[in-house]
Amino acid sequence: MSTLRVKAISSLHAEFSVPGDKSISHRAAIIGGLSNGVCEVSNFLPSEDCLNTLKAMRALGANFEIIEELEGYGPTKLRIHGQSMKLKAPEAPIDCGNSGTGMRLLAGLLAGQEFTSELFGDASLSSRPMGRITVPLAEMGAKLETLGDKPGCAPLRIHGSKLKPIDYDMPVASAQVKSAVLLAGLFAEGTTSVTQPSVTRDHTERMFAAFQLSCRTENNKISVPSGQMPESCDIIVPGDISSAAFWLVAAAAMDGSRLLVKDVGLNPTRTAILKVLGRMGAKMTEILHSSTGEPIGNIEIHGAPLKGTTLLPEEIPNLIDEIPVIAVAAALAEGDTHIRNARELRVKETDRITTTVENLRKMGADVEEFEDGMIIHGGKRLKGANIESHGDHRIAMAFAIAGLFAKGETVINGTDCINTSYPGFAHHLDAIRHERTNPEDFNLPVITK
Ligand code: S3P
């Protein structure tokens, strides 16, 4: 089991870009694999989660070639050979690793095929709720079995069936559930609709549009007709704002610092983190380079003394993955930060309410835990501690950031999981810890094939 050791730094002046967006990379692998030709994907995220989805699509017949790869990881630029909506039965059960997105989206895709398939994952994924997708998919006529020891959990056995369209009122605000139903809808007979209780990330809808698939959004209802063929196209994946969030918090909380994150995704369904840091006192500018498809731009942030804030209920789905690091920012801020209406955190890679509160307390922060979140009474000096990631990438990275502010050394145990979303995090952390300012020191080694 690997560890990261972190000590406090006194300044942060850096310019770099973070690896590709995880959500968009999964969708590029899946929809590219369904398309009617060759798709070149640039800045693909070579993290374990996305590589598992890429391999799953290969097992279903959509092969890929590597054009460039991140040394020691996998493709950052690749060519996917789309199968014109005709997938083949996989020869073995498909491994989704740690990825809820991979498993739920693939389950939607597999529900309407003419074969039986199985999806499995690691211990964390095997304890996460799958009823949220098996219920609507069963309503469409799919036959799904949950084979896990825990009721309603993976492994999943999917007996592909003829699907009928549904008009689904989604009880939880989940982009994974929405996307599973929409992908199944491509294979149903008629128009499938999903109504979400509040706005969730819209990468599937944008990726459908890039592949010229008709998909309508009216208020919170998204509809997709069946019988369509995705037109192959090239995709440029923006940097992942959820990965950038770690450094944005580090810079925001360090008075006098300056950070420029380049070529990052600025999709408005993902940028609530910027609003929150702004309310906490960080000074920020966003410069949009391109707004077709997925918006991409730069974020420049200057640190300032932070103050507490309240996360709005409608912001929660937009920044759900950033909450562990927002909680760290809150501990560093003066005053109280209220994070409520966030029960979904309990069914992420870990129960992120428990793992965030436990580790913040170890570092000396004053936190109250609630069933649906936490209140952080900020402003106490953090002290170095022995932190457990519990195998959760975002917990490991959030507490590495806390370590940059703590008195004494912070040791984070179990950091291999970081590779599920941010290959190269340790390299970037090393450059930040050594207070490097040369952009070249942040470059990750890419090999052209
Ligand atoms: C994701 C959606 C979110 C998020 C996850 C990625 C996606 O999950 O937490 O990391 O790519 O659709 P839910 O929408 O299920 O909350």
CSV table of C-alpha atoms and ligand atoms in Angstrom, one decimal:
chain,number,residue,atom,x,y,z
A,1,MET,CA,0.0,0.0,0.0
A,2,SER,CA,1.6,3.3,-1.0
A,3,THR,CA,1.6,6.5,1.1
A,4,LEU,CA,2.1,10.2,0.5
A,5,ARG,CA,3.9,12.4,3.0
A,6,VAL,CA,3.1,16.1,3.0
A,7,LYS,CA,4.3,19.2,4.9
A,8,ALA,CA,3.2,22.8,4.9
A,9,ILE,CA,4.3,25.1,2.2
A,10,SER,CA,4.6,28.9,2.3
A,11,SER,CA,3.7,29.9,-1.3
A,12,LEU,CA,2.0,28.6,-4.4
A,13,HIS,CA,2.7,30.2,-7.8
A,14,ALA,CA,2.0,27.8,-10.6
A,15,GLU,CA,0.6,27.3,-14.1
A,16,PHE,CA,-0.3,23.9,-15.4
A,17,SER,CA,-3.1,21.8,-16.8
A,18,VAL,CA,-4.7,18.7,-15.2
A,19,PRO,CA,-5.5,15.5,-17.0
A,20,GLY,CA,-8.7,14.9,-19.0
A,21,ASP,CA,-12.2,14.9,-17.6
A,22,LYS,CA,-13.2,11.5,-16.2
A,23,SER,CA,-16.9,11.8,-17.0
A,24,ILE,CA,-16.3,12.9,-20.6
A,25,SER,CA,-13.6,10.2,-21.2
A,26,HIS,CA,-16.1,7.5,-20.1
A,27,ARG,CA,-18.7,8.8,-22.5
A,28,ALA,CA,-16.2,9.3,-25.4
A,29,ALA,CA,-15.2,5.6,-25.0
A,30,ILE,CA,-18.8,4.4,-25.0
A,31,ILE,CA,-20.4,6.6,-27.6
A,32,GLY,CA,-17.3,6.5,-29.9
A,33,GLY,CA,-17.6,2.7,-29.7
A,34,LEU,CA,-21.2,2.9,-30.9
A,35,SER,CA,-20.5,5.3,-33.7
A,36,ASN,CA,-20.4,4.5,-37.4
A,37,GLY,CA,-16.7,5.1,-38.0
A,38,VAL,CA,-13.3,6.1,-36.5
A,39,CYS,CA,-13.1,8.6,-33.7
A,40,GLU,CA,-9.9,10.3,-32.6
A,41,VAL,CA,-10.1,11.2,-28.9
A,42,SER,CA,-7.5,13.7,-27.6
A,43,ASN,CA,-6.6,14.3,-23.9
A,44,PHE,CA,-8.4,11.1,-22.9
A,45,LEU,CA,-8.0,10.4,-19.2
A,46,PRO,CA,-5.8,7.3,-18.8
A,47,SER,CA,-7.0,6.6,-15.3
A,48,GLU,CA,-8.0,3.1,-14.1
A,49,ASP,CA,-11.7,4.0,-14.2
A,50,CYS,CA,-11.7,5.2,-17.8
A,51,LEU,CA,-9.3,2.4,-19.0
A,52,ASN,CA,-11.7,-0.1,-17.7
A,53,THR,CA,-14.5,1.4,-19.7
A,54,LEU,CA,-12.3,1.5,-22.8
A,55,LYS,CA,-11.5,-2.2,-22.3
A,56,ALA,CA,-15.1,-3.0,-21.7
A,57,MET,CA,-16.0,-1.4,-25.1
A,58,ARG,CA,-13.1,-3.4,-26.7
A,59,ALA,CA,-14.6,-6.6,-25.2
A,60,LEU,CA,-17.9,-5.6,-26.9
A,61,GLY,CA,-16.2,-5.3,-30.3
A,62,ALA,CA,-15.1,-1.6,-30.4
A,63,ASN,CA,-11.3,-1.8,-30.7
A,64,PHE,CA,-8.9,1.1,-30.2
A,65,GLU,CA,-5.4,2.1,-31.2
A,66,ILE,CA,-3.1,4.2,-29.0
A,67,ILE,CA,-1.6,7.3,-30.7
A,68,GLU,CA,0.0,8.9,-27.5
A,69,GLU,CA,0.2,7.6,-24.0
A,70,LEU,CA,1.1,8.9,-20.6
A,71,GLU,CA,4.2,7.0,-19.5
A,72,GLY,CA,3.2,4.2,-17.1
A,73,TYR,CA,-0.5,4.7,-17.5
A,74,GLY,CA,-2.3,4.5,-20.8
A,75,PRO,CA,-3.6,6.4,-23.8
A,76,THR,CA,-4.1,10.1,-23.8
A,77,LYS,CA,-4.8,10.1,-27.5
A,78,LEU,CA,-6.5,7.2,-29.2
A,79,ARG,CA,-8.5,6.1,-32.2
A,80,ILE,CA,-11.7,4.2,-31.5
A,81,HIS,CA,-13.3,2.0,-34.1
A,82,GLY,CA,-17.0,2.4,-33.8
A,83,GLN,CA,-19.3,-0.6,-34.4
A,84,SER,CA,-22.3,1.2,-35.9
A,85,MET,CA,-24.5,0.3,-32.9
A,86,LYS,CA,-23.8,-3.5,-33.3
A,87,LEU,CA,-22.0,-4.8,-30.3
A,88,LYS,CA,-20.8,-8.4,-29.8
A,89,ALA,CA,-21.2,-10.6,-26.7
A,90,PRO,CA,-18.2,-10.3,-24.4
A,91,GLU,CA,-16.2,-13.6,-23.8
A,92,ALA,CA,-15.9,-13.0,-20.1
A,93,PRO,CA,-17.5,-10.9,-17.3
A,94,ILE,CA,-16.5,-7.2,-17.6
A,95,ASP,CA,-14.4,-5.6,-14.9
A,96,CYS,CA,-15.5,-2.1,-14.0
A,97,GLY,CA,-12.9,-1.7,-11.2
A,98,ASN,CA,-13.9,1.1,-8.8
A,99,SER,CA,-16.1,3.0,-11.2
A,100,GLY,CA,-19.8,3.7,-10.5
A,101,THR,CA,-20.0,5.7,-13.8
A,102,GLY,CA,-18.5,2.8,-15.8
A,103,MET,CA,-20.8,0.2,-14.4
A,104,ARG,CA,-24.0,2.2,-14.5
A,105,LEU,CA,-23.5,3.6,-18.0
A,106,LEU,CA,-22.4,0.2,-19.4
A,107,ALA,CA,-25.5,-1.5,-17.7
A,108,GLY,CA,-27.7,0.9,-19.6
A,109,LEU,CA,-25.9,0.2,-22.8
A,110,LEU,CA,-26.1,-3.6,-22.3
A,111,ALA,CA,-29.7,-3.7,-21.3
A,112,GLY,CA,-30.9,-3.5,-24.9
A,113,GLN,CA,-28.4,-5.9,-26.6
A,114,GLU,CA,-29.2,-9.3,-28.0
A,115,PHE,CA,-26.9,-11.2,-25.5
A,116,THR,CA,-26.3,-11.8,-21.8
A,117,SER,CA,-23.3,-10.1,-20.1
A,118,GLU,CA,-21.9,-9.6,-16.6
A,119,LEU,CA,-20.4,-6.5,-14.9
A,120,PHE,CA,-18.4,-6.7,-11.7
A,121,GLY,CA,-16.2,-4.4,-9.7
A,122,ASP,CA,-14.0,-4.1,-6.6
A,123,ALA,CA,-15.2,-4.3,-3.0
A,124,SER,CA,-16.2,-0.6,-2.9
A,125,LEU,CA,-18.2,-0.8,-6.2
A,126,SER,CA,-19.8,-4.0,-5.0
A,127,SER,CA,-21.3,-2.2,-2.0
A,128,ARG,CA,-22.9,0.7,-4.0
A,129,PRO,CA,-26.6,0.8,-4.8
A,130,MET,CA,-27.5,-0.5,-8.3
A,131,GLY,CA,-31.3,-0.5,-7.7
A,132,ARG,CA,-31.3,3.1,-9.0
A,133,ILE,CA,-30.5,1.8,-12.5
A,134,THR,CA,-32.0,-1.7,-12.3
A,135,VAL,CA,-35.5,-0.2,-11.5
A,136,PRO,CA,-35.8,2.0,-14.6
A,137,LEU,CA,-34.1,-0.5,-16.8
A,138,ALA,CA,-36.5,-3.2,-15.6
A,139,GLU,CA,-39.4,-0.8,-16.4
A,140,MET,CA,-38.0,-0.7,-19.9
A,141,GLY,CA,-38.2,-4.5,-20.1
A,142,ALA,CA,-34.6,-5.4,-19.3
A,143,LYS,CA,-33.8,-8.4,-17.2
A,144,LEU,CA,-31.1,-7.6,-14.7
A,145,GLU,CA,-29.9,-9.7,-11.8
A,146,THR,CA,-27.9,-8.2,-8.9
A,147,LEU,CA,-25.6,-11.0,-7.8
A,148,GLY,CA,-23.8,-9.3,-4.9
A,149,ASP,CA,-23.7,-10.4,-1.3
A,150,LYS,CA,-25.3,-7.1,-0.4
A,151,PRO,CA,-28.8,-6.9,-1.8
A,152,GLY,CA,-29.2,-4.7,-4.8
A,153,CYS,CA,-25.5,-4.6,-5.5
A,154,ALA,CA,-23.0,-5.8,-8.2
A,155,PRO,CA,-22.0,-8.1,-9.8
A,156,LEU,CA,-24.8,-7.5,-12.4
A,157,ARG,CA,-26.0,-10.1,-14.9
A,158,ILE,CA,-27.8,-8.4,-17.8
A,159,HIS,CA,-30.0,-10.5,-20.1
A,160,GLY,CA,-30.3,-8.1,-23.0
A,161,SER,CA,-33.9,-7.7,-24.1
A,162,LYS,CA,-36.1,-5.8,-26.5
A,163,LEU,CA,-36.7,-2.5,-24.7
A,164,LYS,CA,-39.8,-0.3,-24.6
A,165,PRO,CA,-39.4,3.5,-24.0
A,166,ILE,CA,-40.3,5.0,-20.7
A,167,ASP,CA,-40.9,8.4,-19.2
A,168,TYR,CA,-38.9,8.1,-16.0
A,169,ASP,CA,-39.1,10.5,-13.1
A,170,MET,CA,-35.7,10.1,-11.5
A,171,PRO,CA,-35.9,10.1,-7.6
A,172,VAL,CA,-32.2,11.0,-7.1
A,173,ALA,CA,-30.4,13.8,-9.0
A,174,SER,CA,-27.8,11.4,-10.6
A,175,ALA,CA,-26.1,11.9,-14.0
A,176,GLN,CA,-25.1,8.3,-14.0
A,177,VAL,CA,-28.8,7.1,-13.7
A,178,LYS,CA,-29.9,9.6,-16.3
A,179,SER,CA,-27.2,8.5,-18.7
A,180,ALA,CA,-27.9,4.8,-18.1
A,181,VAL,CA,-31.5,5.3,-19.1
A,182,LEU,CA,-30.7,7.5,-22.1
A,183,LEU,CA,-28.1,5.0,-23.4
A,184,ALA,CA,-30.7,2.2,-23.0
A,185,GLY,CA,-33.2,4.5,-24.8
A,186,LEU,CA,-31.0,4.5,-27.9
A,187,PHE,CA,-31.9,0.8,-28.2
A,188,ALA,CA,-35.6,1.0,-27.2
A,189,GLU,CA,-38.5,1.3,-29.6
A,190,GLY,CA,-39.6,4.9,-29.4
A,191,THR,CA,-38.7,8.0,-27.4
A,192,THR,CA,-37.3,7.6,-23.9
A,193,SER,CA,-37.4,10.5,-21.4
A,194,VAL,CA,-35.9,11.1,-18.0
A,195,THR,CA,-36.9,13.9,-15.7
A,196,GLN,CA,-34.3,14.9,-13.1
A,197,PRO,CA,-35.2,16.5,-9.8
A,198,SER,CA,-32.5,19.1,-10.3
A,199,VAL,CA,-29.8,19.8,-12.9
A,200,THR,CA,-27.0,17.2,-13.1
A,201,ARG,CA,-24.0,17.2,-15.3
A,202,ASP,CA,-25.0,17.1,-19.0
A,203,HIS,CA,-22.0,15.5,-20.6
A,204,THR,CA,-24.1,12.7,-22.1
A,205,GLU,CA,-26.4,15.2,-23.8
A,206,ARG,CA,-23.5,17.2,-25.1
A,207,MET,CA,-21.7,14.0,-26.3
A,208,PHE,CA,-24.9,12.9,-28.1
A,209,ALA,CA,-25.0,16.3,-29.8
A,210,ALA,CA,-21.4,15.9,-30.9
A,211,PHE,CA,-22.2,12.6,-32.5
A,212,GLN,CA,-25.3,14.2,-34.1
A,213,LEU,CA,-27.8,12.2,-32.0
A,214,SER,CA,-31.0,14.0,-31.5
A,215,CYS,CA,-31.6,14.6,-27.8
A,216,ARG,CA,-34.0,17.3,-26.4
A,217,THR,CA,-33.8,19.0,-23.1
A,218,GLU,CA,-36.9,20.9,-21.9
A,219,ASN,CA,-36.7,22.2,-18.4
A,220,ASN,CA,-35.5,19.1,-16.5
A,221,LYS,CA,-36.8,16.6,-19.0
A,222,ILE,CA,-34.3,14.9,-21.4
A,223,SER,CA,-35.7,12.9,-24.3
A,224,VAL,CA,-34.0,10.6,-26.8
A,225,PRO,CA,-35.6,8.9,-29.8
A,226,SER,CA,-34.4,5.4,-30.8
A,227,GLY,CA,-33.3,4.3,-34.2
A,228,GLN,CA,-30.4,6.7,-34.5
A,229,MET,CA,-26.9,6.2,-35.7
A,230,PRO,CA,-24.1,8.2,-34.0
A,231,GLU,CA,-21.9,9.9,-36.7
A,232,SER,CA,-18.3,9.4,-35.8
A,233,CYS,CA,-16.4,12.5,-34.9
A,234,ASP,CA,-13.2,13.6,-33.1
A,235,ILE,CA,-13.4,14.6,-29.4
A,236,ILE,CA,-11.1,16.9,-27.4
A,237,VAL,CA,-11.5,16.1,-23.7
A,238,PRO,CA,-11.1,19.2,-21.5
A,239,GLY,CA,-9.1,19.0,-18.2
A,240,ASP,CA,-11.1,17.7,-15.3
A,241,ILE,CA,-12.4,20.6,-13.1
A,242,SER,CA,-12.8,18.0,-10.3
A,243,SER,CA,-9.1,17.3,-10.4
A,244,ALA,CA,-8.3,21.1,-10.7
A,245,ALA,CA,-10.4,21.6,-7.6
A,246,PHE,CA,-7.6,20.3,-5.3
A,247,TRP,CA,-5.2,22.9,-6.5
A,248,LEU,CA,-7.8,25.6,-6.7
A,249,VAL,CA,-8.5,25.1,-3.0
A,250,ALA,CA,-4.8,25.0,-2.1
A,251,ALA,CA,-4.3,28.4,-4.0
A,252,ALA,CA,-7.6,29.9,-2.7
A,253,ALA,CA,-6.7,29.3,0.9
A,254,MET,CA,-3.1,30.5,0.7
A,255,ASP,CA,-3.0,34.3,0.9
A,256,GLY,CA,-0.8,35.8,-1.7
A,257,SER,CA,-0.8,32.8,-4.0
A,258,ARG,CA,-1.5,32.6,-7.8
A,259,LEU,CA,-2.5,29.6,-9.8
A,260,LEU,CA,-3.4,29.4,-13.5
A,261,VAL,CA,-5.2,26.1,-14.5
A,262,LYS,CA,-5.1,25.8,-18.2
A,263,ASP,CA,-7.5,24.1,-20.7
A,264,VAL,CA,-10.0,23.0,-18.1
A,265,GLY,CA,-13.7,22.1,-18.6
A,266,LEU,CA,-16.0,25.0,-17.7
A,267,ASN,CA,-19.3,23.2,-18.3
A,268,PRO,CA,-21.8,25.2,-16.1
A,269,THR,CA,-23.1,21.9,-14.7
A,270,ARG,CA,-19.7,21.4,-13.1
A,271,THR,CA,-18.5,24.9,-12.1
A,272,ALA,CA,-20.3,25.5,-8.8
A,273,ILE,CA,-17.0,24.9,-7.0
A,274,LEU,CA,-15.8,28.3,-8.5
A,275,LYS,CA,-18.9,30.0,-7.1
A,276,VAL,CA,-18.3,28.5,-3.7
A,277,LEU,CA,-14.7,29.5,-3.6
A,278,GLY,CA,-15.7,33.0,-4.8
A,279,ARG,CA,-18.2,33.3,-1.9
A,280,MET,CA,-15.5,32.2,0.5
A,281,GLY,CA,-13.3,35.1,-0.7
A,282,ALA,CA,-11.0,33.7,-3.4
A,283,LYS,CA,-10.4,36.1,-6.3
A,284,MET,CA,-10.9,34.4,-9.7
A,285,THR,CA,-11.1,35.0,-13.4
A,286,GLU,CA,-12.3,32.5,-16.0
A,287,ILE,CA,-11.3,32.9,-19.6
A,288,LEU,CA,-13.3,30.8,-22.0
A,289,HIS,CA,-11.4,29.6,-25.2
A,290,SER,CA,-14.1,27.6,-26.8
A,291,SER,CA,-17.8,27.1,-26.0
A,292,THR,CA,-18.8,24.6,-28.8
A,293,GLY,CA,-19.6,21.2,-27.3
A,294,GLU,CA,-17.9,21.2,-24.0
A,295,PRO,CA,-16.7,24.7,-22.9
A,296,ILE,CA,-12.9,24.9,-22.2
A,297,GLY,CA,-10.9,27.7,-20.7
A,298,ASN,CA,-8.4,28.9,-18.1
A,299,ILE,CA,-9.0,29.7,-14.5
A,300,GLU,CA,-6.8,32.1,-12.7
A,301,ILE,CA,-7.1,32.2,-8.9
A,302,HIS,CA,-5.5,34.4,-6.2
A,303,GLY,CA,-5.5,33.3,-2.6
A,304,ALA,CA,-7.1,35.4,0.1
A,305,PRO,CA,-8.2,34.9,3.7
A,306,LEU,CA,-11.2,32.6,3.3
A,307,LYS,CA,-14.5,32.8,5.2
A,308,GLY,CA,-17.2,30.2,5.7
A,309,THR,CA,-20.2,29.7,3.4
A,310,THR,CA,-23.4,27.7,2.9
A,311,LEU,CA,-23.7,25.3,0.0
A,312,LEU,CA,-27.1,25.8,-1.7
A,313,PRO,CA,-29.2,22.6,-2.2
A,314,GLU,CA,-29.3,23.1,-6.0
A,315,GLU,CA,-25.4,23.3,-6.0
A,316,ILE,CA,-25.0,19.9,-4.5
A,317,PRO,CA,-25.2,17.7,-7.6
A,318,ASN,CA,-23.0,20.2,-9.5
A,319,LEU,CA,-20.1,19.9,-6.9
A,320,ILE,CA,-20.8,16.5,-5.3
A,321,ASP,CA,-17.3,15.2,-6.1
A,322,GLU,CA,-15.6,18.4,-4.8
A,323,ILE,CA,-17.2,18.3,-1.3
A,324,PRO,CA,-14.2,16.5,0.5
A,325,VAL,CA,-11.8,19.3,-0.7
A,326,ILE,CA,-14.4,22.0,-0.1
A,327,ALA,CA,-14.6,20.7,3.5
A,328,VAL,CA,-10.8,21.1,3.7
A,329,ALA,CA,-11.2,24.7,2.5
A,330,ALA,CA,-13.9,25.2,5.1
A,331,ALA,CA,-11.6,24.0,7.9
A,332,LEU,CA,-9.1,26.6,6.7
A,333,ALA,CA,-11.6,29.4,6.5
A,334,GLU,CA,-12.8,31.7,9.4
A,335,GLY,CA,-16.4,31.0,10.4
A,336,ASP,CA,-18.9,28.2,9.7
A,337,THR,CA,-19.5,26.3,6.5
A,338,HIS,CA,-22.8,24.4,6.1
A,339,ILE,CA,-22.8,21.4,3.8
A,340,ARG,CA,-26.2,19.8,4.0
A,341,ASN,CA,-28.6,18.1,1.6
A,342,ALA,CA,-25.7,15.9,0.5
A,343,ARG,CA,-26.8,12.4,1.6
A,344,GLU,CA,-25.6,11.1,-1.8
A,345,LEU,CA,-22.1,11.4,-0.4
A,346,ARG,CA,-22.8,8.3,1.7
A,347,VAL,CA,-22.9,6.1,-1.4
A,348,LYS,CA,-19.8,7.3,-3.2
A,349,GLU,CA,-16.5,5.3,-3.4
A,350,THR,CA,-16.7,5.5,0.5
A,351,ASP,CA,-19.2,7.1,2.8
A,352,ARG,CA,-17.6,10.5,2.2
A,353,ILE,CA,-19.5,12.1,5.1
A,354,THR,CA,-17.8,9.7,7.5
A,355,THR,CA,-14.4,9.6,5.9
A,356,THR,CA,-14.2,13.4,5.5
A,357,VAL,CA,-15.4,14.1,9.1
A,358,GLU,CA,-13.1,11.4,10.6
A,359,ASN,CA,-10.0,12.7,8.8
A,360,LEU,CA,-10.7,16.4,9.5
A,361,ARG,CA,-11.1,15.6,13.2
A,362,LYS,CA,-7.8,13.8,13.2
A,363,MET,CA,-6.2,17.0,11.9
A,364,GLY,CA,-7.8,19.0,14.7
A,365,ALA,CA,-10.7,20.6,12.8
A,366,ASP,CA,-14.0,21.2,14.6
A,367,VAL,CA,-16.8,19.4,12.6
A,368,GLU,CA,-20.3,18.3,13.4
A,369,GLU,CA,-21.6,15.4,11.4
A,370,PHE,CA,-25.2,15.0,10.2
A,371,GLU,CA,-27.0,12.3,8.3
A,372,ASP,CA,-27.0,14.6,5.2
A,373,GLY,CA,-23.7,16.4,5.6
A,374,MET,CA,-21.6,18.4,8.0
A,375,ILE,CA,-21.1,21.8,9.6
A,376,ILE,CA,-17.4,22.9,9.8
A,377,HIS,CA,-16.4,25.5,12.4
A,378,GLY,CA,-13.4,26.7,10.6
A,379,GLY,CA,-10.3,28.6,11.6
A,380,LYS,CA,-8.5,26.1,13.8
A,381,ARG,CA,-4.8,25.5,12.8
A,382,LEU,CA,-4.7,22.0,11.3
A,383,LYS,CA,-2.1,19.6,12.6
A,384,GLY,CA,-0.3,16.8,10.7
A,385,ALA,CA,-1.9,13.4,11.2
A,386,ASN,CA,-2.0,9.8,9.9
A,387,ILE,CA,-4.8,9.9,7.4
A,388,GLU,CA,-6.6,6.8,5.9
A,389,SER,CA,-8.0,7.1,2.4
A,390,HIS,CA,-10.1,4.0,2.9
A,391,GLY,CA,-9.4,3.4,-0.8
A,392,ASP,CA,-11.1,6.6,-1.9
A,393,HIS,CA,-9.2,8.7,-4.4
A,394,ARG,CA,-10.9,12.0,-3.6
A,395,ILE,CA,-10.3,11.5,0.2
A,396,ALA,CA,-6.6,10.8,-0.4
A,397,MET,CA,-6.2,13.9,-2.6
A,398,ALA,CA,-8.3,16.2,-0.4
A,399,PHE,CA,-6.2,15.4,2.7
A,400,ALA,CA,-2.9,15.8,0.7
A,401,ILE,CA,-4.1,19.4,0.2
A,402,ALA,CA,-4.9,19.7,3.9
A,403,GLY,CA,-1.4,18.6,4.6
A,404,LEU,CA,0.0,21.6,2.7
A,405,PHE,CA,-1.4,23.8,5.5
A,406,ALA,CA,-0.9,21.6,8.6
A,407,LYS,CA,1.7,22.0,11.3
A,408,GLY,CA,4.0,18.9,11.1
A,409,GLU,CA,3.8,16.1,8.7
A,410,THR,CA,0.7,14.5,7.3
A,411,VAL,CA,0.9,10.9,6.1
A,412,ILE,CA,-1.8,9.7,3.8
A,413,ASN,CA,-2.1,5.9,3.7
A,414,GLY,CA,-3.5,4.1,0.7
A,415,THR,CA,-2.8,6.4,-2.1
A,416,ASP,CA,-2.8,3.9,-5.0
A,417,CYS,CA,-6.6,4.7,-5.5
A,418,ILE,CA,-5.6,8.1,-6.8
A,419,ASN,CA,-4.9,6.5,-10.1
A,420,THR,CA,-8.6,5.9,-10.6
A,421,SER,CA,-9.1,9.5,-11.5
A,422,TYR,CA,-5.8,11.5,-11.4
A,423,PRO,CA,-2.7,9.8,-12.8
A,424,GLY,CA,0.1,12.3,-12.2
A,425,PHE,CA,-1.3,13.7,-9.0
A,426,ALA,CA,1.8,12.8,-7.1
A,427,HIS,CA,4.0,14.5,-9.7
A,428,HIS,CA,2.0,17.7,-9.4
A,429,LEU,CA,1.9,17.5,-5.6
A,430,ASP,CA,5.7,17.1,-5.6
A,431,ALA,CA,6.1,20.2,-7.8
A,432,ILE,CA,3.8,22.2,-5.5
A,433,ARG,CA,5.5,20.9,-2.3
A,434,HIS,CA,8.8,22.0,-3.6
A,435,GLU,CA,7.3,25.4,-4.5
A,436,ARG,CA,8.3,25.1,-8.2
A,437,THR,CA,7.1,27.8,-10.4
A,438,ASN,CA,8.4,26.7,-13.8
A,439,PRO,CA,5.4,25.3,-15.9
A,440,GLU,CA,7.7,22.6,-17.4
A,441,ASP,CA,8.1,21.0,-13.9
A,442,PHE,CA,4.4,20.1,-14.0
A,443,ASN,CA,4.5,18.4,-17.5
A,444,LEU,CA,3.5,14.7,-17.4
A,445,PRO,CA,5.6,12.5,-19.7
A,446,VAL,CA,3.7,11.5,-22.8
A,447,ILE,CA,5.1,9.0,-25.3
A,448,THR,CA,4.0,9.2,-29.0
A,449,LYS,CA,3.5,5.7,-30.6
B,1,S3P,C1,-20.7,11.1,-12.7
B,1,S3P,C2,-21.8,11.5,-12.0
B,1,S3P,C3,-21.7,11.7,-10.5
B,1,S3P,C4,-20.3,11.8,-10.0
B,1,S3P,C5,-19.4,10.8,-10.6
B,1,S3P,C6,-19.4,11.0,-12.1
B,1,S3P,C7,-20.9,10.9,-14.2
B,1,S3P,O1,-22.4,10.7,-9.9
B,1,S3P,O2,-20.3,11.7,-8.6
B,1,S3P,O3,-18.1,11.0,-10.1
B,1,S3P,O4,-19.9,10.9,-14.9
B,1,S3P,O5,-22.0,10.8,-14.6
B,1,S3P,P1,-24.0,10.7,-9.7
B,1,S3P,O6,-24.5,11.5,-10.9
B,1,S3P,O7,-24.5,9.4,-9.8
B,1,S3P,O8,-24.2,11.4,-8.4
